[in-house]
mmCIF file of C-alpha atoms and ligand atoms in Angstrom:
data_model
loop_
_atom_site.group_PDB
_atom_site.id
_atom_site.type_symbol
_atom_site.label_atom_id
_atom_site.label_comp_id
_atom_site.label_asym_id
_atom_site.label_seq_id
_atom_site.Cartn_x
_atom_site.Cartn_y
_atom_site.Cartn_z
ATOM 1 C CA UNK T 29 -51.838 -21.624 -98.358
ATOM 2 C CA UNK T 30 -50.037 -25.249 -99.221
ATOM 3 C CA UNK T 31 -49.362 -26.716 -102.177
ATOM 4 C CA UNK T 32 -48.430 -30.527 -103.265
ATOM 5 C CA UNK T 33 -46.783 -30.774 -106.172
ATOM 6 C CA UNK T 34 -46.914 -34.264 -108.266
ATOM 7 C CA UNK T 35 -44.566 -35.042 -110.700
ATOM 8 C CA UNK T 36 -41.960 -32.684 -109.016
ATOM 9 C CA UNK T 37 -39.223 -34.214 -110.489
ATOM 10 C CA UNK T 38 -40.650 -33.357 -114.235
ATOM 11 C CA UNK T 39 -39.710 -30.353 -116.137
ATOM 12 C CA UNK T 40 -43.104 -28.418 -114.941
ATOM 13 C CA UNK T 41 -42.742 -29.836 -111.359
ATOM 14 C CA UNK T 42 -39.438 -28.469 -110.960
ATOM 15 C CA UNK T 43 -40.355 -24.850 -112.441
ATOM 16 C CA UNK T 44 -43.287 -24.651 -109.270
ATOM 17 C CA UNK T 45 -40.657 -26.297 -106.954
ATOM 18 C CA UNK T 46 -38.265 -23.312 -107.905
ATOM 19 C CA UNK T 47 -40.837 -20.849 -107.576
ATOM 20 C CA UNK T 48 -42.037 -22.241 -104.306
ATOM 21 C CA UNK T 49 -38.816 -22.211 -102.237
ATOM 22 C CA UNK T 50 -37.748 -18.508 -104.105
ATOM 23 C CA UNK T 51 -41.070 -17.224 -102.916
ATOM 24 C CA UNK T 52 -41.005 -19.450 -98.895
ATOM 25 C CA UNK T 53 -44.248 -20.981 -99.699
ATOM 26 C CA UNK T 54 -44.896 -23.736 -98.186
ATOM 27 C CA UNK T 55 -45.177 -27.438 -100.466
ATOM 28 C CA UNK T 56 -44.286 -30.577 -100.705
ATOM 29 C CA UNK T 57 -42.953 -32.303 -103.799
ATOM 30 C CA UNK T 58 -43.971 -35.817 -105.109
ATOM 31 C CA UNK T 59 -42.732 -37.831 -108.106
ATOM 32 C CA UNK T 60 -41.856 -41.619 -108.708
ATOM 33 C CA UNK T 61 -40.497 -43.691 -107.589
ATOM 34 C CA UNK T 62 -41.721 -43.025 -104.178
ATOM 35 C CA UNK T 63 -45.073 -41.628 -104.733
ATOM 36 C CA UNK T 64 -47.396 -43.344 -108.074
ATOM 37 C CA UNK T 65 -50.119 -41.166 -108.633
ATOM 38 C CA UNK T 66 -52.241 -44.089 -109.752
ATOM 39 C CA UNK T 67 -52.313 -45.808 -106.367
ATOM 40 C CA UNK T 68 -55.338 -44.567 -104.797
ATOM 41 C CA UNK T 69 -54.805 -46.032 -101.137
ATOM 42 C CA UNK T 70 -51.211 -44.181 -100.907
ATOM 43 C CA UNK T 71 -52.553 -41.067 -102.494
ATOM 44 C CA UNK T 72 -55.473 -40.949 -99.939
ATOM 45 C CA UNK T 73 -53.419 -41.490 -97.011
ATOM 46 C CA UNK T 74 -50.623 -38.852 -97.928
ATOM 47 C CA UNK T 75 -53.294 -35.982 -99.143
ATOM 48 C CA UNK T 76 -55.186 -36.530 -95.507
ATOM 49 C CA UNK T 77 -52.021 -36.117 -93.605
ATOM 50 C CA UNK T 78 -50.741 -33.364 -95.977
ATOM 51 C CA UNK T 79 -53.649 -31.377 -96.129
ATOM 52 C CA UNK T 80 -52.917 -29.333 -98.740
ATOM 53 C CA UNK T 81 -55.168 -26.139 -100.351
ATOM 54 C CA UNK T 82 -54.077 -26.803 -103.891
ATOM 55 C CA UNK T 83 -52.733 -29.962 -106.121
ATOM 56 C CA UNK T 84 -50.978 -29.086 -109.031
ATOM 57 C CA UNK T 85 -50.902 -32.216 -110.723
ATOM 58 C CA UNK T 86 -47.775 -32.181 -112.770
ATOM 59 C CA UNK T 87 -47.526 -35.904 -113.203
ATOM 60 C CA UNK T 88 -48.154 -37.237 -116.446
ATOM 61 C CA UNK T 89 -47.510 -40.237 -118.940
ATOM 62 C CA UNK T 90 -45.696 -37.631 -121.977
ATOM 63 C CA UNK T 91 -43.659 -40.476 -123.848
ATOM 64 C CA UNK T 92 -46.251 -40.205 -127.241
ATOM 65 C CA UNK T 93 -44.749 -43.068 -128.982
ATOM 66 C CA UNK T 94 -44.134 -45.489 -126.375
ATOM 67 C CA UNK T 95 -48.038 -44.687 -125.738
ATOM 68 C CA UNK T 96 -48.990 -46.515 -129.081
ATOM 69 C CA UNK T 97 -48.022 -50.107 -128.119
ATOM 70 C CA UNK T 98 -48.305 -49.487 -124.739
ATOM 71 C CA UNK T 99 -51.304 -47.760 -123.691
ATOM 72 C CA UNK T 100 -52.078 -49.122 -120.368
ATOM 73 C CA UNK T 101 -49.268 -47.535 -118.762
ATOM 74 C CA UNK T 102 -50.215 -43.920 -120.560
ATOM 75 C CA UNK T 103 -54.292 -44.648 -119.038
ATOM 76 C CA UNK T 104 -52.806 -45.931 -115.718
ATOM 77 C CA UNK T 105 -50.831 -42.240 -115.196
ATOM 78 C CA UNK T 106 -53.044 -39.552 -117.882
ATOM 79 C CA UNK T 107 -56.454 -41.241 -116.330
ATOM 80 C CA UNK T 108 -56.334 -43.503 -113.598
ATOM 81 C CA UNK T 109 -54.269 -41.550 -111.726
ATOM 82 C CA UNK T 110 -55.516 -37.910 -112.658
ATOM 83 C CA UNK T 111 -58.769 -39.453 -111.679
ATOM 84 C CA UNK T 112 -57.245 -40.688 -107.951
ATOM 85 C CA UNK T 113 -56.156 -36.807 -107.307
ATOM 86 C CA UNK T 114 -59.309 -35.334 -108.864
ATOM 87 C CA UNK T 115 -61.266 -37.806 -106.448
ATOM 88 C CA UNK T 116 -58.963 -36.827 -102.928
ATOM 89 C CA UNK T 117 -59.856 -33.056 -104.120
ATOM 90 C CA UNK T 118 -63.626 -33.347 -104.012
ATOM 91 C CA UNK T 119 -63.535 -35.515 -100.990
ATOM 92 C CA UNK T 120 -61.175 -33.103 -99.354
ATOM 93 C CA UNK T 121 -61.786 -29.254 -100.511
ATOM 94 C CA UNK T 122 -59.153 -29.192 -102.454
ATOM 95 C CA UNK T 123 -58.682 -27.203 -105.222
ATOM 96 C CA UNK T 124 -56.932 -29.449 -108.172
ATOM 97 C CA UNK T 125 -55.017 -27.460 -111.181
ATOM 98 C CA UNK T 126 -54.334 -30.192 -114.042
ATOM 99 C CA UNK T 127 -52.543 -29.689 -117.664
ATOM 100 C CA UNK T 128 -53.389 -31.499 -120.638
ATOM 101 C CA UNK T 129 -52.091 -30.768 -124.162
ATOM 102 C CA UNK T 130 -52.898 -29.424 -127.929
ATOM 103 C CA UNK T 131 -52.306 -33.019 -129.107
ATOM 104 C CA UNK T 132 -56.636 -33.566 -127.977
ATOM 105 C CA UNK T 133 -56.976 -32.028 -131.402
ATOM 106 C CA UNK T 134 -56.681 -33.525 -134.818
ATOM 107 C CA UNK T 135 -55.151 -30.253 -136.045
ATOM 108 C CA UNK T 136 -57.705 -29.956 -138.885
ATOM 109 C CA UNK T 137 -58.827 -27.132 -137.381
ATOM 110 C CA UNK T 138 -56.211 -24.559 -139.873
ATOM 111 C CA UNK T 139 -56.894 -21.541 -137.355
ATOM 112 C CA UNK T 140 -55.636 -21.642 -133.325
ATOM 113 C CA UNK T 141 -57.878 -23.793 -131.472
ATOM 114 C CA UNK T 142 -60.089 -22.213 -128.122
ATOM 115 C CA UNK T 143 -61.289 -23.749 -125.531
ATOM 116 C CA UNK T 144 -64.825 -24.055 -127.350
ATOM 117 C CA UNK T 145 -63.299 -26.493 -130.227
ATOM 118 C CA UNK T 146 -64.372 -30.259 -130.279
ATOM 119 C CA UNK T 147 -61.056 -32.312 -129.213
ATOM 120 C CA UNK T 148 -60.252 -35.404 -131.602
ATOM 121 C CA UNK T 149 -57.084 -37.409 -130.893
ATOM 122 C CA UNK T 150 -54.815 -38.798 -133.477
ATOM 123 C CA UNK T 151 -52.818 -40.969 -131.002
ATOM 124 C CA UNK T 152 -53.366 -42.716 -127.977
ATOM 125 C CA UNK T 153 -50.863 -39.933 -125.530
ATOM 126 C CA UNK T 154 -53.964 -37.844 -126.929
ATOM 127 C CA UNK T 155 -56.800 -40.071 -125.855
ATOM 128 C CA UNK T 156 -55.613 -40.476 -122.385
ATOM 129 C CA UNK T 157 -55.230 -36.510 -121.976
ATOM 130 C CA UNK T 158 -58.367 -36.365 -123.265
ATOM 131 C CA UNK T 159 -59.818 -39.111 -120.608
ATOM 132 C CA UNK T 160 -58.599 -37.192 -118.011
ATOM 133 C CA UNK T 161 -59.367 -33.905 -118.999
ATOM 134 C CA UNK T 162 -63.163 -35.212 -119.313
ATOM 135 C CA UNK T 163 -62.868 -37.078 -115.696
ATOM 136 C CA UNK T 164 -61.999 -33.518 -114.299
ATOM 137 C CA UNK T 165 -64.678 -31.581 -115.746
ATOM 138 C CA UNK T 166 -67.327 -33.932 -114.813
ATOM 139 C CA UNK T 167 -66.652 -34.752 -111.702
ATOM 140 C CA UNK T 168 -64.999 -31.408 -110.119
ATOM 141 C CA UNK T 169 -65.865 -27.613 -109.986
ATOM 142 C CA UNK T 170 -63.158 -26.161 -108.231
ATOM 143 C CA UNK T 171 -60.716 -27.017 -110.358
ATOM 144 C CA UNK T 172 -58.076 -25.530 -113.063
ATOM 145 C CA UNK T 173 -57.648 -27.459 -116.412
ATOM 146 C CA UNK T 174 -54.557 -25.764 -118.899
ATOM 147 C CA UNK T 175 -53.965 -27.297 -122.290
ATOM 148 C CA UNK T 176 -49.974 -26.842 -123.049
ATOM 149 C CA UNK T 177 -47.932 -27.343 -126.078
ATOM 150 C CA UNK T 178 -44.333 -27.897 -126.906
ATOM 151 C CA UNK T 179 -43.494 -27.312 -123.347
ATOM 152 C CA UNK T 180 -40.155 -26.621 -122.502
ATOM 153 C CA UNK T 181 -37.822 -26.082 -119.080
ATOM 154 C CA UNK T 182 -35.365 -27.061 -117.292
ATOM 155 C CA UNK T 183 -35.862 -31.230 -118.440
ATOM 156 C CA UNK T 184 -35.411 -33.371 -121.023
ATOM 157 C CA UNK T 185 -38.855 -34.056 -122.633
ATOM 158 C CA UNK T 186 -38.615 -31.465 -124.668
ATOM 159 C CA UNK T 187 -37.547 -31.309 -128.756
ATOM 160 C CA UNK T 188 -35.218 -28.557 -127.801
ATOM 161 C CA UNK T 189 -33.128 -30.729 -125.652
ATOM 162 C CA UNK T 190 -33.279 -34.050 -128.071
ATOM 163 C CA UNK T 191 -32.550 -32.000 -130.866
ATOM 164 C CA UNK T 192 -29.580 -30.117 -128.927
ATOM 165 C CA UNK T 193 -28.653 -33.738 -128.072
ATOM 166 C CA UNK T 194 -28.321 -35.190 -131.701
ATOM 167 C CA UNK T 195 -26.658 -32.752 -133.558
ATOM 168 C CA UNK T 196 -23.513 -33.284 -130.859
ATOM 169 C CA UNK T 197 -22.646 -35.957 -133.142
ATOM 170 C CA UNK T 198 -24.349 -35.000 -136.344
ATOM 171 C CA UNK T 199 -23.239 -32.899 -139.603
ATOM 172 C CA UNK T 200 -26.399 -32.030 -139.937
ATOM 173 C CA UNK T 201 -29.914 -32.283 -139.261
ATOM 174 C CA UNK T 202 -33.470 -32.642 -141.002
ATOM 175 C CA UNK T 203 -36.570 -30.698 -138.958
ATOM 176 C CA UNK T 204 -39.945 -30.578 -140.350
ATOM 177 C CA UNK T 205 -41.506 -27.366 -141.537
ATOM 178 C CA UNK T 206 -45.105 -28.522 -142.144
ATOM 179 C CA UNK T 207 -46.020 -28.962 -138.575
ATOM 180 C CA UNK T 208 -47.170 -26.174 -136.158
ATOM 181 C CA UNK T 209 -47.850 -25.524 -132.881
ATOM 182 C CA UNK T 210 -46.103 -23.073 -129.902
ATOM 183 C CA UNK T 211 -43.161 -23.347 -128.078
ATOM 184 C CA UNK T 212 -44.037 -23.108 -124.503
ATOM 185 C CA UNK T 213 -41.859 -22.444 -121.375
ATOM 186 C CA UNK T 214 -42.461 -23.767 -117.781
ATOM 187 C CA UNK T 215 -41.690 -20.352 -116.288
ATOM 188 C CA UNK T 216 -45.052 -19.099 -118.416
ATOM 189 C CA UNK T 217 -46.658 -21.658 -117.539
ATOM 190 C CA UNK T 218 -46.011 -22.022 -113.635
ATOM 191 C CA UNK T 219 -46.077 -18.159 -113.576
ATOM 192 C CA UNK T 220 -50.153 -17.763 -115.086
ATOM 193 C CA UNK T 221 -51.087 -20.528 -113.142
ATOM 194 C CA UNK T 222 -50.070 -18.636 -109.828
ATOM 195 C CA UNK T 223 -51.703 -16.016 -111.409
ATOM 196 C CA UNK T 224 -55.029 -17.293 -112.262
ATOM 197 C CA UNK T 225 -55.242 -19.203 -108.399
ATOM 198 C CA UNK T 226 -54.215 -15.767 -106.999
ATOM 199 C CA UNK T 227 -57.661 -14.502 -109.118
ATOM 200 C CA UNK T 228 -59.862 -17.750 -108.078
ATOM 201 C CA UNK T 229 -60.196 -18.589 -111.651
ATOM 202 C CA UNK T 230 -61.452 -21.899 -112.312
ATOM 203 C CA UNK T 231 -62.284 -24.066 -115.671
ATOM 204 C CA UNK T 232 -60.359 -25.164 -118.903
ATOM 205 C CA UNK T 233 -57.762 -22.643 -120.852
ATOM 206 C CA UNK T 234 -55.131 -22.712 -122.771
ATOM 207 C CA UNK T 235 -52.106 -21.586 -121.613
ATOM 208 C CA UNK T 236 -49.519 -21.250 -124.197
ATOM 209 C CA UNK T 237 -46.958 -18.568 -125.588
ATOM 210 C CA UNK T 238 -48.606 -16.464 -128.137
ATOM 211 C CA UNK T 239 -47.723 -16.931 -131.489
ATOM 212 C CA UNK T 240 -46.854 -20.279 -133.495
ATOM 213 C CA UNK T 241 -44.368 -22.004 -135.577
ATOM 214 C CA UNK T 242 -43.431 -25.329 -137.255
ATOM 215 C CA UNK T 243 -40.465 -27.113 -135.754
ATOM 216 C CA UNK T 244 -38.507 -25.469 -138.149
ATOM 217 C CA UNK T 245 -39.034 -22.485 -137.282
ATOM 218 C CA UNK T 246 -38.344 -23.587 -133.355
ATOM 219 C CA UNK T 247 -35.442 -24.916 -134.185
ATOM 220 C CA UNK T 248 -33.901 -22.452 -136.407
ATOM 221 C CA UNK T 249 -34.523 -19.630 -133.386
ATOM 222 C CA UNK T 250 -32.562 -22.679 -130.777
ATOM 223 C CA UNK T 251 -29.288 -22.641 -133.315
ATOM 224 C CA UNK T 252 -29.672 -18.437 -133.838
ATOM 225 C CA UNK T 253 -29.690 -18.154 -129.868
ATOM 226 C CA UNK T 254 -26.627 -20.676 -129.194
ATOM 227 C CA UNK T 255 -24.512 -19.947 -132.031
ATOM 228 C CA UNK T 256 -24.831 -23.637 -133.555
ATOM 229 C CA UNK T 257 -23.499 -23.012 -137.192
ATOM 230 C CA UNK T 258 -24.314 -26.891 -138.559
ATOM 231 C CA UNK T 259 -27.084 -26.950 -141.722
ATOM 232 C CA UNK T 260 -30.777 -27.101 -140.433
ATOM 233 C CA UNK T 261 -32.486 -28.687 -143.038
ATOM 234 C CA UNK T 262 -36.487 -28.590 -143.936
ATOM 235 C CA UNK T 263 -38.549 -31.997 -144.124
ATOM 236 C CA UNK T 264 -41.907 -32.945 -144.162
ATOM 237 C CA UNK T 265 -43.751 -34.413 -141.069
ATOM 238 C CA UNK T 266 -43.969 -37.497 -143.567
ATOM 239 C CA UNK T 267 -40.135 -37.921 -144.307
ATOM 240 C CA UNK T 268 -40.227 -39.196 -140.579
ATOM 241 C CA UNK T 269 -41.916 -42.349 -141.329
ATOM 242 C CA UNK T 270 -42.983 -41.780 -137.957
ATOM 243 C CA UNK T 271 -45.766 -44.822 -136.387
ATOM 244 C CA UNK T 272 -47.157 -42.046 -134.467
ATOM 245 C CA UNK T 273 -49.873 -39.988 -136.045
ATOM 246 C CA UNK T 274 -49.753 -36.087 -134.744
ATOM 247 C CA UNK T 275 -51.904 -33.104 -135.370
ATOM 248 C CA UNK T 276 -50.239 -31.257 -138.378
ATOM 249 C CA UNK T 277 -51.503 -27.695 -136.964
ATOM 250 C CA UNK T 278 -52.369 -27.459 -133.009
ATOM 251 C CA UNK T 279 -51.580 -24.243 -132.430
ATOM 252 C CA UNK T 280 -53.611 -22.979 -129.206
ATOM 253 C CA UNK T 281 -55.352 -19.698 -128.716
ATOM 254 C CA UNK T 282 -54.334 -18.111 -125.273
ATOM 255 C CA UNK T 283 -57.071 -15.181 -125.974
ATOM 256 C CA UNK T 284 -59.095 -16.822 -123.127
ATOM 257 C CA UNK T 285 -56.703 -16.779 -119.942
ATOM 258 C CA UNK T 286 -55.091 -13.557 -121.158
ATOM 259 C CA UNK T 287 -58.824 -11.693 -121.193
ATOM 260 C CA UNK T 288 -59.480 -13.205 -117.616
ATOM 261 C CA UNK T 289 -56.036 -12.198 -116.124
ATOM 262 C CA UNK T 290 -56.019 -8.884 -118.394
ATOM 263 C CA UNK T 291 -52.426 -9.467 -119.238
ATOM 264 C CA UNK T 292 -50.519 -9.499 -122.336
ATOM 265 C CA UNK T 293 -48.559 -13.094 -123.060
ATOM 266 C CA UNK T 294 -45.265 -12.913 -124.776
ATOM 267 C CA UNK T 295 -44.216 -14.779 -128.220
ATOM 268 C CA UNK T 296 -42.641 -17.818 -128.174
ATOM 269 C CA UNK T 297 -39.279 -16.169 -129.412
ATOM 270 C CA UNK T 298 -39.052 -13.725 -126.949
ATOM 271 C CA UNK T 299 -39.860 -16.379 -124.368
ATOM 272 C CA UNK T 300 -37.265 -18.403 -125.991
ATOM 273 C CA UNK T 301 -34.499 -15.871 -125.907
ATOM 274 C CA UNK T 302 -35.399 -15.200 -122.180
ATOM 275 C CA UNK T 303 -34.719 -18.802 -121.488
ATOM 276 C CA UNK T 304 -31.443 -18.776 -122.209
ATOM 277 C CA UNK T 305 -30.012 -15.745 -120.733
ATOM 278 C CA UNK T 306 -30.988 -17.736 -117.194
ATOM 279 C CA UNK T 307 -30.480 -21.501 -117.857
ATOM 280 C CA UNK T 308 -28.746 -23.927 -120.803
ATOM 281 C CA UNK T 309 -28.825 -27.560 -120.733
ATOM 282 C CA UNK T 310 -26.087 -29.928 -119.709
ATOM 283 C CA UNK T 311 -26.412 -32.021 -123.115
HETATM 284 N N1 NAP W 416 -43.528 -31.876 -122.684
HETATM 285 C C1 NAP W 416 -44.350 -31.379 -123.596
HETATM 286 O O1 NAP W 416 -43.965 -31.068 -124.729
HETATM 287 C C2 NAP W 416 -45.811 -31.139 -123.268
HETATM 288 C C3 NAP W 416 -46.662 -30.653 -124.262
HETATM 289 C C4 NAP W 416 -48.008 -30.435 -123.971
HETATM 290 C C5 NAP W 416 -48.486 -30.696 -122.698
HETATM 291 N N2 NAP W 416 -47.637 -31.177 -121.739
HETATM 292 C C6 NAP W 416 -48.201 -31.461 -120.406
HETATM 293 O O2 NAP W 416 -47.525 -30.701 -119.429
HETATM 294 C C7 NAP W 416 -47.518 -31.398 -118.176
HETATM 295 C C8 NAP W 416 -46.102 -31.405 -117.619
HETATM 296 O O3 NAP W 416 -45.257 -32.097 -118.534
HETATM 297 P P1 NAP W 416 -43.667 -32.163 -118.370
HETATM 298 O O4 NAP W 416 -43.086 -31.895 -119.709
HETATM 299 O O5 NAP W 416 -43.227 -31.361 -117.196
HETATM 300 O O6 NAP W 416 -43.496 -33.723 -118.060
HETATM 301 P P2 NAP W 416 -42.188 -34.520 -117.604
HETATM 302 O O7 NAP W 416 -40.984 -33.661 -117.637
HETATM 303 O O8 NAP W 416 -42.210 -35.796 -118.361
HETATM 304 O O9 NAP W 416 -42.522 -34.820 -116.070
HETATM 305 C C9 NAP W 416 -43.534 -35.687 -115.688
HETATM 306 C C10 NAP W 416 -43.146 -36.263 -114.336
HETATM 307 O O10 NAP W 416 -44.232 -37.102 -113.885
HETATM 308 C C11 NAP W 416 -43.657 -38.297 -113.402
HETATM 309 N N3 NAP W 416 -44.646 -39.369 -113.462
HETATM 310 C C12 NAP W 416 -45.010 -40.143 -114.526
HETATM 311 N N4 NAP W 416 -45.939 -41.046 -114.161
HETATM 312 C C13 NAP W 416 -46.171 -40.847 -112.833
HETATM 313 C C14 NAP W 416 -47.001 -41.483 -111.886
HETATM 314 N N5 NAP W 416 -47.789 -42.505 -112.212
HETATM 315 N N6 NAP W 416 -46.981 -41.022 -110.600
HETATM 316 C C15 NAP W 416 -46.176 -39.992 -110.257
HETATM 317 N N7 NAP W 416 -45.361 -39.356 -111.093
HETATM 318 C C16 NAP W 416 -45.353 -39.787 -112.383
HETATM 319 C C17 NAP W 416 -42.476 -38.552 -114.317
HETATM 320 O O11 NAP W 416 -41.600 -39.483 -113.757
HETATM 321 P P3 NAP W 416 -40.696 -40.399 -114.743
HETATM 322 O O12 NAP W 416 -39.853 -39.457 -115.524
HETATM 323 O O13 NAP W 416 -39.945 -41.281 -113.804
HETATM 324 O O14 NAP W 416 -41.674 -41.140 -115.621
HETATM 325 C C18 NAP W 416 -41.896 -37.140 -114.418
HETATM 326 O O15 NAP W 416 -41.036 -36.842 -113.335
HETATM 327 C C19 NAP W 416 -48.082 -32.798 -118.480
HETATM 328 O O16 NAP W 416 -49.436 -32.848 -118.114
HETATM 329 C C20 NAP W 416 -47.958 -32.912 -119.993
HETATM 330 O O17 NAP W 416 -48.935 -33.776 -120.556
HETATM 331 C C21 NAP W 416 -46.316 -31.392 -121.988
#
């Protein structure tokens, strides 16, 4: 069995790239600048002479507020170039495992969202998951679509590490405690997703840490773990004055994937204090 990996230099990329070369499975690794998932003609030619089984597609367009003025870039990555892969993978055999994100959602929703729920994006990083999401389910069968949230690992586009990263030089600092979703790490995620090909699932799940919190609560957990005695304060999603509308509540259900892999998913704290017994970031 071979795998590419795209977006390999990306906080998820890296988690299968570690996992790979632990376990001696055999992969290759892709990210920019070299390799632009949205160029079909170099994507063709490198997927026929690869020949890989599987494409975990780890690529993606994540920066949510750039996104808003600039949405060509966030369609040319989260559509054009999810629909390039999806595209080599029907053509080829291959089967394609994708992630997309709770921010589909509006986050009206007030309970955890399943796979069964009616996506609505607030922003435009939203719309172009959703685009992509929809150009995989259409078009493919063999494929496997996880939603994520909050993900975290060893990278920086995470809160964890921008938060970690501001309070260096702050007194204090100001986290909001009216928005909700679940802190999610890479090693969950890469680890089910093994899983589930090792089990020939195939379709859309979510694949999150069980549980939820608001940031708050996230971040409160981060400064109990590492000892980081400055004043956390609670704000409102609003104080923000943010340009950038986000789902208030996007919490995900994981009922589905942990029913079809009979498994039991940890909480988001205990997954949390896991994390850092093995890895802290160079801030
Ligand atoms: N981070 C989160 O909180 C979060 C939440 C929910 C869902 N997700 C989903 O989880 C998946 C993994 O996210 P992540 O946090 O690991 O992302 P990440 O750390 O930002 O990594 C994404 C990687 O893809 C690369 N990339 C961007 N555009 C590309 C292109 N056109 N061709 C090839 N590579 C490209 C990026 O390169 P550059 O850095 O050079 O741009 C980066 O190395 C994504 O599908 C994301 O939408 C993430």
């Amino acid at each position: 069995m071979k795998f590419v990996v795209f977006g390999s230099k990306g906080q998820l990329g890296r988690e299968f790239c570690r996992v790979f070369e632990k376990d001696n499975i055999k992969f290759e690794g892709y990210d920019l600048p070299e390799i632009d998932i949205s160029d079909n003609i170099i994507i063709d030619k490198l997927i026929s002479n690869s020949k890989p089984d599987v494409i975990i597609n780890c690529a993606s367009f994540n920066d949510v507020a750039l996104a808003e003025t600039d949405y060509n870039s966030a369609y040319k990555t989260n559509v054009l170039g999810v629909s390039n892969l999806a595209v080599c993978c029907k053509l080829h055999n291959i089967k394609f495992v994708h992630y997309s994100t709770d921010y589909v959602f509006d986050g009206n929703k007030k309970e955890l969202y399943t796979e069964d729920d009616v996506p609505n994006p607030l922003n435009n990083y939203g719309k172009s998951k959703l685009e992509g999401e929809q150009f995989v389910v259409n078009n493919l069968s063999n494929f496997l679509l996880f939603r994520l949230s909050w993900l975290y690992g060893d990278g920086k586009q995470n809160f964890m590490y921008k938060i970690l990263n501001l309070i260096k030089n702050r007194d204090s600092i100001s986290v909001s405690d009216d928005e909700f979703s679940i802190p999610t790490s890479t090693r969950l995620a890469a680890e089910i997703t093994i899983l589930a090909l090792k089990n020939n699932l195939t379709g859309l799940f979510h694949l999150v840490n069980t549980g939820a919190a608001s940031r708050y609560e996230w971040i409160k957990e981060l400064f109990e773990i590492k000892n980081i005695n400055k004043p956390l304060i609670k704000a409102k999603m609003n104080d923000f004055n943010s340009p950038v509308k986000r789902p208030q509540f996007s919490p995900l259900s994981n009922e589905k994937i942990s029913k079809a892999l009979n498994i039991t998913i940890p909480s988001w704290k205990e997954e949390l204090n896991k994390f850092f017994v093995n890895f802290d970031y160079i801030i």
